[in-house]
Tab-separated table of C-alpha atoms in Angstrom:
chain	number	residue	atom	x	y	z
A	1	MET	CA	-124.086	-120.652	220.314
A	2	SER	CA	-124.345	-117.606	222.479
A	3	GLY	CA	-121.078	-116.223	223.322
A	4	CYS	CA	-122.160	-116.478	226.964
A	5	ASN	CA	-122.543	-120.412	227.160
A	6	SER	CA	-119.822	-121.073	225.376
A	7	GLN	CA	-118.884	-123.238	228.080
A	8	TYR	CA	-120.825	-125.632	226.672
A	9	ASP	CA	-119.593	-125.507	222.888
A	10	ARG	CA	-116.772	-128.108	223.345
A	11	LEU	CA	-119.747	-130.420	224.930
A	12	MET	CA	-122.530	-130.024	222.727
A	13	ARG	CA	-119.767	-130.964	219.876
A	14	GLU	CA	-118.103	-134.226	221.160
A	15	CYS	CA	-121.765	-134.850	222.134
A	16	ARG	CA	-123.336	-133.965	218.684
A	17	ILE	CA	-120.769	-136.683	216.749
A	18	GLN	CA	-122.125	-139.326	219.417
A	19	LEU	CA	-125.420	-139.473	219.231
A	20	PRO	CA	-126.385	-139.142	215.141
A	21	GLY	CA	-129.521	-137.807	215.105
A	22	ALA	CA	-129.580	-136.189	218.286
A	23	LEU	CA	-131.584	-133.243	218.656
A	24	ASP	CA	-130.056	-130.200	220.684
A	25	ASP	CA	-132.797	-129.344	223.148
A	26	VAL	CA	-133.115	-133.496	223.959
A	27	ILE	CA	-129.182	-132.939	224.769
A	28	LYS	CA	-130.138	-130.046	226.927
A	29	LEU	CA	-132.424	-131.342	228.574
A	30	GLU	CA	-130.332	-135.004	229.361
A	31	PHE	CA	-127.416	-132.505	230.552
A	32	PHE	CA	-129.915	-130.705	233.279
A	33	ASP	CA	-130.897	-134.522	234.536
A	34	ALA	CA	-127.004	-135.123	234.443
A	35	ALA	CA	-125.589	-132.483	236.186
A	36	ASP	CA	-128.760	-132.402	238.717
A	37	GLU	CA	-127.468	-136.039	239.680
A	38	PHE	CA	-123.819	-135.137	239.740
A	39	PHE	CA	-124.369	-132.335	242.511
A	40	LYS	CA	-126.901	-134.394	244.684
A	41	THR	CA	-124.278	-137.101	244.922
A	42	THR	CA	-120.905	-135.393	244.951
A	43	HIS	CA	-122.344	-131.897	247.338
A	44	LEU	CA	-119.224	-130.695	244.888
A	45	TRP	CA	-121.078	-127.581	244.438
A	46	GLN	CA	-121.237	-125.143	247.514
A	47	GLU	CA	-121.956	-121.944	248.802
A	48	THR	CA	-121.619	-120.021	252.050
A	49	ILE	CA	-124.489	-117.873	252.696
A	50	ASP	CA	-124.526	-115.078	255.624
A	51	LEU	CA	-127.387	-115.314	257.291
A	52	GLY	CA	-128.043	-112.179	259.274
A	53	VAL	CA	-130.385	-113.322	262.373
A	54	THR	CA	-132.139	-111.525	265.112
A	55	ALA	CA	-132.830	-112.719	268.517
A	56	ASP	CA	-135.834	-115.084	269.815
A	57	ARG	CA	-135.995	-116.336	266.479
A	58	LYS	CA	-135.297	-119.425	264.859
A	59	ASP	CA	-136.924	-119.684	261.869
A	60	TYR	CA	-135.117	-118.338	258.388
A	61	GLU	CA	-135.730	-118.502	254.541
A	62	ILE	CA	-132.499	-118.905	252.860
A	63	ASP	CA	-131.443	-118.631	248.890
A	64	SER	CA	-128.587	-118.950	247.019
A	65	ASN	CA	-127.430	-115.481	246.167
A	66	GLU	CA	-124.841	-115.806	242.854
A	67	TRP	CA	-126.729	-118.600	241.906
A	68	LEU	CA	-130.316	-120.122	239.684
A	69	ALA	CA	-129.880	-122.788	241.564
A	70	VAL	CA	-132.077	-124.728	243.962
A	71	ILE	CA	-130.182	-125.742	247.756
A	72	ASP	CA	-130.160	-129.449	247.879
A	73	LEU	CA	-127.864	-129.542	251.639
A	74	LEU	CA	-127.498	-128.170	254.470
A	75	LEU	CA	-123.206	-128.950	255.096
A	76	GLY	CA	-122.891	-126.973	258.335
A	77	VAL	CA	-123.607	-123.649	260.214
A	78	CYS	CA	-120.838	-121.575	262.588
A	79	SER	CA	-121.077	-118.558	264.366
A	80	ASN	CA	-117.236	-116.887	264.162
A	81	GLY	CA	-115.960	-120.641	263.486
A	82	ILE	CA	-117.914	-122.139	266.675
A	83	PRO	CA	-120.672	-124.400	264.875
A	84	VAL	CA	-124.134	-124.156	265.665
A	85	ASP	CA	-126.650	-126.705	265.811
A	86	ALA	CA	-129.549	-126.678	262.792
A	87	THR	CA	-132.132	-128.607	260.661
A	88	MET	CA	-133.499	-127.740	257.201
A	89	ALA	CA	-136.109	-130.266	257.102
A	90	VAL	CA	-137.084	-128.060	253.839
A	91	PRO	CA	-135.147	-127.000	251.201
A	92	GLY	CA	-134.347	-123.547	251.869
A	93	GLU	CA	-135.873	-122.849	255.064
A	94	LEU	CA	-132.938	-123.606	257.755
A	95	VAL	CA	-134.107	-123.980	261.398
A	96	LEU	CA	-132.285	-123.048	264.941
A	97	ARG	CA	-131.792	-125.397	267.476
A	98	TYR	CA	-131.584	-122.373	269.928
A	99	SER	CA	-133.035	-119.040	269.350
A	100	PRO	CA	-129.876	-116.798	269.162
A	101	SER	CA	-129.240	-114.506	272.297
A	102	ASN	CA	-128.585	-111.704	270.424
A	103	ASP	CA	-128.191	-109.993	266.482
A	104	ALA	CA	-125.608	-111.786	264.440
A	105	VAL	CA	-124.228	-113.379	261.371
A	106	TYR	CA	-124.085	-116.922	260.895
A	107	GLN	CA	-122.056	-118.094	258.082
A	108	VAL	CA	-124.406	-120.967	256.491
A	109	SER	CA	-122.828	-122.769	254.156
A	110	VAL	CA	-124.973	-125.242	251.327
A	111	ALA	CA	-124.906	-127.930	248.846
A	112	LEU	CA	-126.339	-126.863	245.524
A	113	THR	CA	-127.689	-128.253	243.134
A	114	VAL	CA	-129.159	-126.882	239.456
A	115	ALA	CA	-132.668	-125.122	239.429
A	116	SER	CA	-134.710	-125.730	236.051
A	117	CYS	CA	-137.309	-122.651	234.622
A	118	ASP	CA	-141.142	-123.129	234.263
A	119	ASP	CA	-140.957	-123.200	230.551
A	120	GLY	CA	-137.505	-125.281	230.063
A	121	HIS	CA	-135.360	-122.590	228.830
A	122	GLN	CA	-132.835	-121.005	231.334
A	123	CYS	CA	-129.999	-119.777	230.445
A	124	GLY	CA	-126.032	-120.637	232.235
A	125	CYS	CA	-124.952	-116.515	232.252
A	126	GLY	CA	-128.503	-116.193	234.480
A	127	ASN	CA	-129.025	-112.893	232.762
A	128	ALA	CA	-132.996	-112.383	232.634
A	129	GLY	CA	-133.904	-113.002	228.827
A	130	CYS	CA	-131.210	-115.039	228.163
A	131	SER	CA	-132.666	-118.516	227.601
A	132	ASN	CA	-130.151	-120.982	225.470
A	133	GLY	CA	-131.297	-124.077	227.178
A	134	PHE	CA	-128.582	-124.395	229.372
A	135	PRO	CA	-128.431	-124.524	233.349
A	136	GLN	CA	-126.809	-121.931	235.272
A	137	ILE	CA	-123.166	-123.677	236.566
A	138	PRO	CA	-120.288	-122.574	237.701
A	139	THR	CA	-117.337	-122.427	234.857
A	140	TRP	CA	-114.658	-124.133	237.044
A	141	ILE	CA	-117.355	-126.874	237.495
A	142	ILE	CA	-117.600	-127.249	233.811
A	143	GLN	CA	-114.102	-126.994	233.134
A	144	LYS	CA	-113.036	-129.617	235.683
A	145	TYR	CA	-115.197	-131.714	235.145
A	146	ARG	CA	-116.547	-131.901	231.285
A	147	GLU	CA	-115.408	-135.389	230.866
A	148	THR	CA	-117.760	-136.801	233.488
A	149	PHE	CA	-120.535	-134.766	232.457
A	150	LYS	CA	-120.677	-136.191	228.978
A	151	ASP	CA	-120.511	-139.055	230.061
A	152	GLY	CA	-123.964	-138.744	232.101
A	153	VAL	CA	-125.111	-137.144	228.815
A	154	LEU	CA	-123.896	-140.024	226.460
A	155	GLY	CA	-124.955	-142.380	228.767
A	156	ARG	CA	-128.747	-141.424	229.259
A	157	MET	CA	-129.182	-140.307	225.711
A	158	MET	CA	-127.896	-144.158	224.792
A	159	SER	CA	-130.168	-145.391	226.735
A	160	GLN	CA	-133.273	-143.839	225.581
A	161	LEU	CA	-135.324	-146.733	223.260
A	162	ALA	CA	-136.295	-146.082	219.307
A	163	LYS	CA	-133.867	-143.952	218.433
A	164	PRO	CA	-130.957	-143.765	215.852
A	165	TYR	CA	-128.189	-143.176	218.928
A	166	TYR	CA	-129.395	-145.880	220.688
A	167	ASN	CA	-126.650	-148.089	221.925
A	168	GLN	CA	-127.454	-150.735	224.646
A	169	VAL	CA	-123.047	-151.008	225.879
A	170	LEU	CA	-121.950	-147.547	225.487
A	171	GLY	CA	-124.401	-146.622	227.470
A	172	ALA	CA	-124.530	-149.149	230.172
A	173	TYR	CA	-120.183	-147.826	230.063
A	174	HIS	CA	-120.508	-144.422	229.492
A	175	ALA	CA	-122.968	-144.507	232.937
A	176	ALA	CA	-120.164	-146.442	234.422
A	177	ARG	CA	-117.890	-143.636	232.952
A	178	PHE	CA	-120.239	-141.292	234.776
A	179	ARG	CA	-120.551	-142.967	238.306
A	180	ASN	CA	-116.608	-143.092	238.319
A	181	GLY	CA	-116.200	-139.577	237.612
A	182	MET	CA	-118.870	-138.923	240.651
A	183	SER	CA	-116.920	-140.619	242.906
A	184	TYR	CA	-113.606	-139.119	241.878
A	185	ALA	CA	-115.678	-135.884	242.549
A	186	ARG	CA	-116.188	-136.676	245.540
A	187	MET	CA	-112.358	-137.258	246.972
A	188	GLN	CA	-112.212	-133.996	245.842
A	189	VAL	CA	-114.375	-132.110	247.214
A	190	LEU	CA	-113.364	-134.349	250.549
A	191	HIS	CA	-109.490	-133.767	250.284
A	192	GLN	CA	-110.897	-129.841	248.738
A	193	ASN	CA	-108.538	-129.951	245.875
A	194	VAL	CA	-105.679	-130.372	247.636
A	195	PHE	CA	-102.889	-132.989	246.868
A	196	ASP	CA	-102.577	-135.883	249.086
A	197	ALA	CA	-104.474	-133.703	251.756
A	198	GLN	CA	-106.077	-135.166	254.409
A	199	ALA	CA	-110.652	-135.205	254.267
A	200	TRP	CA	-111.699	-131.254	255.256
A	201	GLN	CA	-114.383	-131.527	258.015
A	202	PHE	CA	-116.858	-128.889	258.349
A	203	PRO	CA	-116.227	-126.173	260.273
A	204	GLN	CA	-112.985	-126.832	261.904
A	205	ASN	CA	-109.934	-125.626	259.981
A	206	PHE	CA	-107.465	-127.259	257.623
A	207	ALA	CA	-104.628	-129.288	259.131
A	208	THR	CA	-101.736	-127.259	258.747
A	209	GLY	CA	-99.546	-130.271	258.823
A	210	ARG	CA	-99.803	-132.682	256.070
A	211	ARG	CA	-99.433	-136.750	256.147
B	1	MET	CA	-135.334	-119.447	195.786
B	2	ALA	CA	-133.063	-117.214	196.067
B	3	GLY	CA	-131.667	-118.172	200.694
B	4	GLU	CA	-134.369	-121.040	200.464
B	5	THR	CA	-132.888	-123.968	202.287
B	6	SER	CA	-134.208	-127.231	200.229
B	7	LEU	CA	-136.963	-128.919	202.040
B	8	SER	CA	-137.158	-126.516	204.849
B	9	THR	CA	-140.410	-124.904	203.142
B	10	VAL	CA	-144.163	-125.908	202.489
B	11	ARG	CA	-143.204	-124.975	199.078
B	12	GLU	CA	-140.006	-126.877	198.466
B	13	MET	CA	-140.967	-129.781	200.051
B	14	VAL	CA	-144.257	-130.511	197.557
B	15	LEU	CA	-142.059	-129.053	194.596
B	16	THR	CA	-139.061	-132.292	195.913
B	17	ALA	CA	-141.959	-134.260	196.236
B	18	ARG	CA	-143.195	-133.382	192.637
B	19	VAL	CA	-139.932	-134.800	190.858
B	20	LEU	CA	-139.845	-138.071	193.265
B	21	LEU	CA	-143.294	-139.191	191.515
B	22	MET	CA	-141.881	-137.335	188.289
B	23	ASP	CA	-145.458	-135.381	187.940
B	24	THR	CA	-143.742	-132.043	187.518
B	25	VAL	CA	-145.903	-130.899	184.696
B	26	GLU	CA	-149.603	-129.549	184.877
B	27	PRO	CA	-152.438	-130.809	185.332
B	28	TYR	CA	-150.812	-132.387	188.315
B	29	ARG	CA	-151.465	-136.294	188.870
B	30	TYR	CA	-151.178	-135.777	192.403
B	31	LEU	CA	-153.066	-132.121	193.280
B	32	THR	CA	-151.078	-129.719	195.611
B	33	PRO	CA	-153.559	-130.461	198.464
B	34	GLU	CA	-153.357	-134.349	198.584
B	35	LEU	CA	-149.177	-134.219	198.776
B	36	ILE	CA	-149.579	-131.304	201.829
B	37	THR	CA	-151.859	-133.630	203.415
B	38	GLY	CA	-149.458	-136.129	203.577
B	39	LEU	CA	-146.984	-133.715	205.396
B	40	ASN	CA	-150.059	-133.022	207.705
B	41	ILE	CA	-149.498	-136.977	207.897
B	42	GLY	CA	-145.715	-137.282	208.064
B	43	LEU	CA	-145.889	-134.762	210.840
B	44	LEU	CA	-148.423	-136.647	213.404
B	45	GLU	CA	-146.230	-139.868	212.361
B	46	ALA	CA	-143.155	-138.359	213.592
B	47	ARG	CA	-144.883	-137.487	217.184
B	48	ARG	CA	-145.617	-141.073	217.304
B	49	LEU	CA	-142.268	-141.906	216.776
B	50	ARG	CA	-139.927	-139.229	218.215
B	51	PRO	CA	-142.089	-137.213	220.415
B	52	ASP	CA	-138.515	-135.419	220.774
B	53	LEU	CA	-138.939	-133.552	218.099
B	54	PHE	CA	-142.002	-131.748	219.045
B	55	LEU	CA	-140.454	-130.937	222.790
B	56	PHE	CA	-141.902	-128.253	223.830
B	57	THR	CA	-145.066	-128.624	221.905
B	58	PRO	CA	-146.116	-132.126	222.331
B	59	SER	CA	-149.804	-130.732	221.651
B	60	GLU	CA	-149.314	-128.973	218.909
B	61	VAL	CA	-148.072	-130.853	216.006
B	62	PRO	CA	-148.041	-128.252	213.322
B	63	SER	CA	-150.072	-128.697	210.557
B	64	TYR	CA	-150.153	-126.529	206.914
B	65	LEU	CA	-153.157	-125.608	204.797
B	66	PHE	CA	-151.714	-124.855	201.390
B	67	THR	CA	-152.824	-124.251	197.845
B	68	ASP	CA	-151.798	-123.323	194.898
B	69	ALA	CA	-152.110	-119.152	195.374
B	70	ASP	CA	-149.779	-119.865	198.135
B	71	VAL	CA	-147.326	-121.316	196.016
B	72	GLY	CA	-145.253	-117.888	196.306
B	73	LYS	CA	-144.593	-117.572	199.942
B	74	ALA	CA	-142.256	-119.330	201.962
B	75	VAL	CA	-143.795	-121.742	204.767
B	76	PRO	CA	-141.516	-122.606	207.185
B	77	ILE	CA	-141.624	-126.667	207.812
B	78	ALA	CA	-141.626	-126.688	211.555
B	79	ILE	CA	-139.179	-129.217	212.453
B	80	ASP	CA	-135.014	-130.521	212.547
B	81	GLN	CA	-133.611	-130.429	209.194
B	82	MET	CA	-132.256	-133.371	209.980
B	83	TYR	CA	-135.501	-135.129	209.423
B	84	LEU	CA	-136.874	-132.837	206.205
B	85	SER	CA	-135.549	-135.329	203.833
B	86	ALA	CA	-137.778	-138.639	206.220
B	87	LEU	CA	-140.835	-136.179	205.604
B	88	LEU	CA	-140.776	-136.383	201.917
B	89	TYR	CA	-139.981	-139.576	201.238
B	90	TYR	CA	-143.753	-140.229	204.496
B	91	ILE	CA	-145.412	-137.758	201.659
B	92	VAL	CA	-143.909	-139.777	198.253
B	93	GLY	CA	-144.852	-142.977	199.971
B	94	HIS	CA	-148.475	-141.274	201.217
B	95	ALA	CA	-149.040	-140.090	197.492
B	96	GLN	CA	-148.158	-143.088	195.655
B	97	LEU	CA	-150.864	-145.814	198.462
B	98	ARG	CA	-153.562	-144.777	196.246
B	99	ASP	CA	-152.079	-146.144	193.498
B	100	GLU	CA	-152.893	-149.915	192.037
B	101	GLU	CA	-149.669	-150.669	190.591
B	102	ASP	CA	-147.327	-153.331	191.538
B	103	THR	CA	-144.413	-151.111	191.363
B	104	SER	CA	-146.252	-148.700	192.859
B	105	ASP	CA	-147.083	-150.623	195.829
B	106	VAL	CA	-143.784	-151.359	196.106
B	107	ARG	CA	-142.009	-147.948	195.458
B	108	ALA	CA	-144.807	-146.695	198.491
B	109	ALA	CA	-143.612	-149.449	200.952
B	110	THR	CA	-140.454	-148.568	200.314
B	111	MET	CA	-141.200	-144.922	200.994
B	112	LEU	CA	-142.527	-145.527	204.373
B	113	GLN	CA	-140.299	-147.597	205.259
B	114	SER	CA	-137.233	-145.644	204.915
B	115	PHE	CA	-139.108	-142.712	206.736
B	116	SER	CA	-139.460	-144.773	209.730
B	117	ALA	CA	-135.687	-145.612	209.369
B	118	GLN	CA	-134.653	-142.605	209.176
B	119	LEU	CA	-136.551	-141.422	212.419
B	120	LEU	CA	-135.704	-144.677	214.720
B	121	THR	CA	-132.255	-145.437	212.984
B	122	VAL	CA	-129.478	-144.556	211.700
B	123	PRO	CA	-128.776	-146.464	208.296
B	124	SER	CA	-131.059	-144.784	206.156
B	125	GLN	CA	-130.807	-145.080	202.312
B	126	ILE	CA	-134.060	-146.403	200.374
B	127	GLY	CA	-133.874	-150.027	199.166
B	128	VAL	CA	-135.612	-151.978	197.292
B	129	PRO	CA	-137.434	-155.193	199.834
B	130	GLY	CA	-136.523	-157.837	198.932
């Protein structure tokens, strides 16, 4: 396996052990779906995009600057810490409620999810021409939630009928663990990975004291 | 042949099938094109039972045309190596289907069942049906 995707090596080895007769390409296929569900449910993968706005213009197109990803949700827009009303009826197409009075830079926070290539092959490193079949996901997310992703893959794989690795009971077990893992991740997002912190709300600053 | 994994090429698959068919001495009872036909049909069956084996080429199941003139060529079989033995059992079972002897009928059925079992389940040992 390519060194640029070594973060997935352990995950793949663990999945192969529990899925006798499973093809690597099928595991990658289900991994993509599990990752997509994970990010859409938890909104864990976030990015703040600096958007240059011009006076008297309300419609803008936004896209992730550093990731091969799809914009899933608009979390908020602000200008120097002041919230700005905006909507995103179509992901990637930002519509401000009011036209800016002058040129400025707005900070647009979005939630991302994995993107796929047309031919089904893409590499997590994002390098052109590299195709290992994995979506591009930040390494820290894989490291922190590897068990959750594994449960998502196992739950989906073991639910496939007419396969050597089909197992109804274990499939349901891993699917339940996957849902529990997503709930935990959502809580971690609200607390911004701070122990015993109050829930974070955009775009306020973090609480200066703890409960 | 040096560097050639067993069963991974058409030539090796045919040679191994001949060992199971006890047909290794010329003139062969089961001609090479007939065994290759069994291979091609086995791939079609594998496509029906396990579409994931042909994930990125769902409408292009590989098909091989191999004659005695191709004996020296190493033509790889385009399927995951985990399921090459299943194809072997299909080739042997398919070849023996034409025989009318009772023992061959039983063996042919066993081989074909082993092919399906290896594709669909974990247990894969060849057994005599009760």
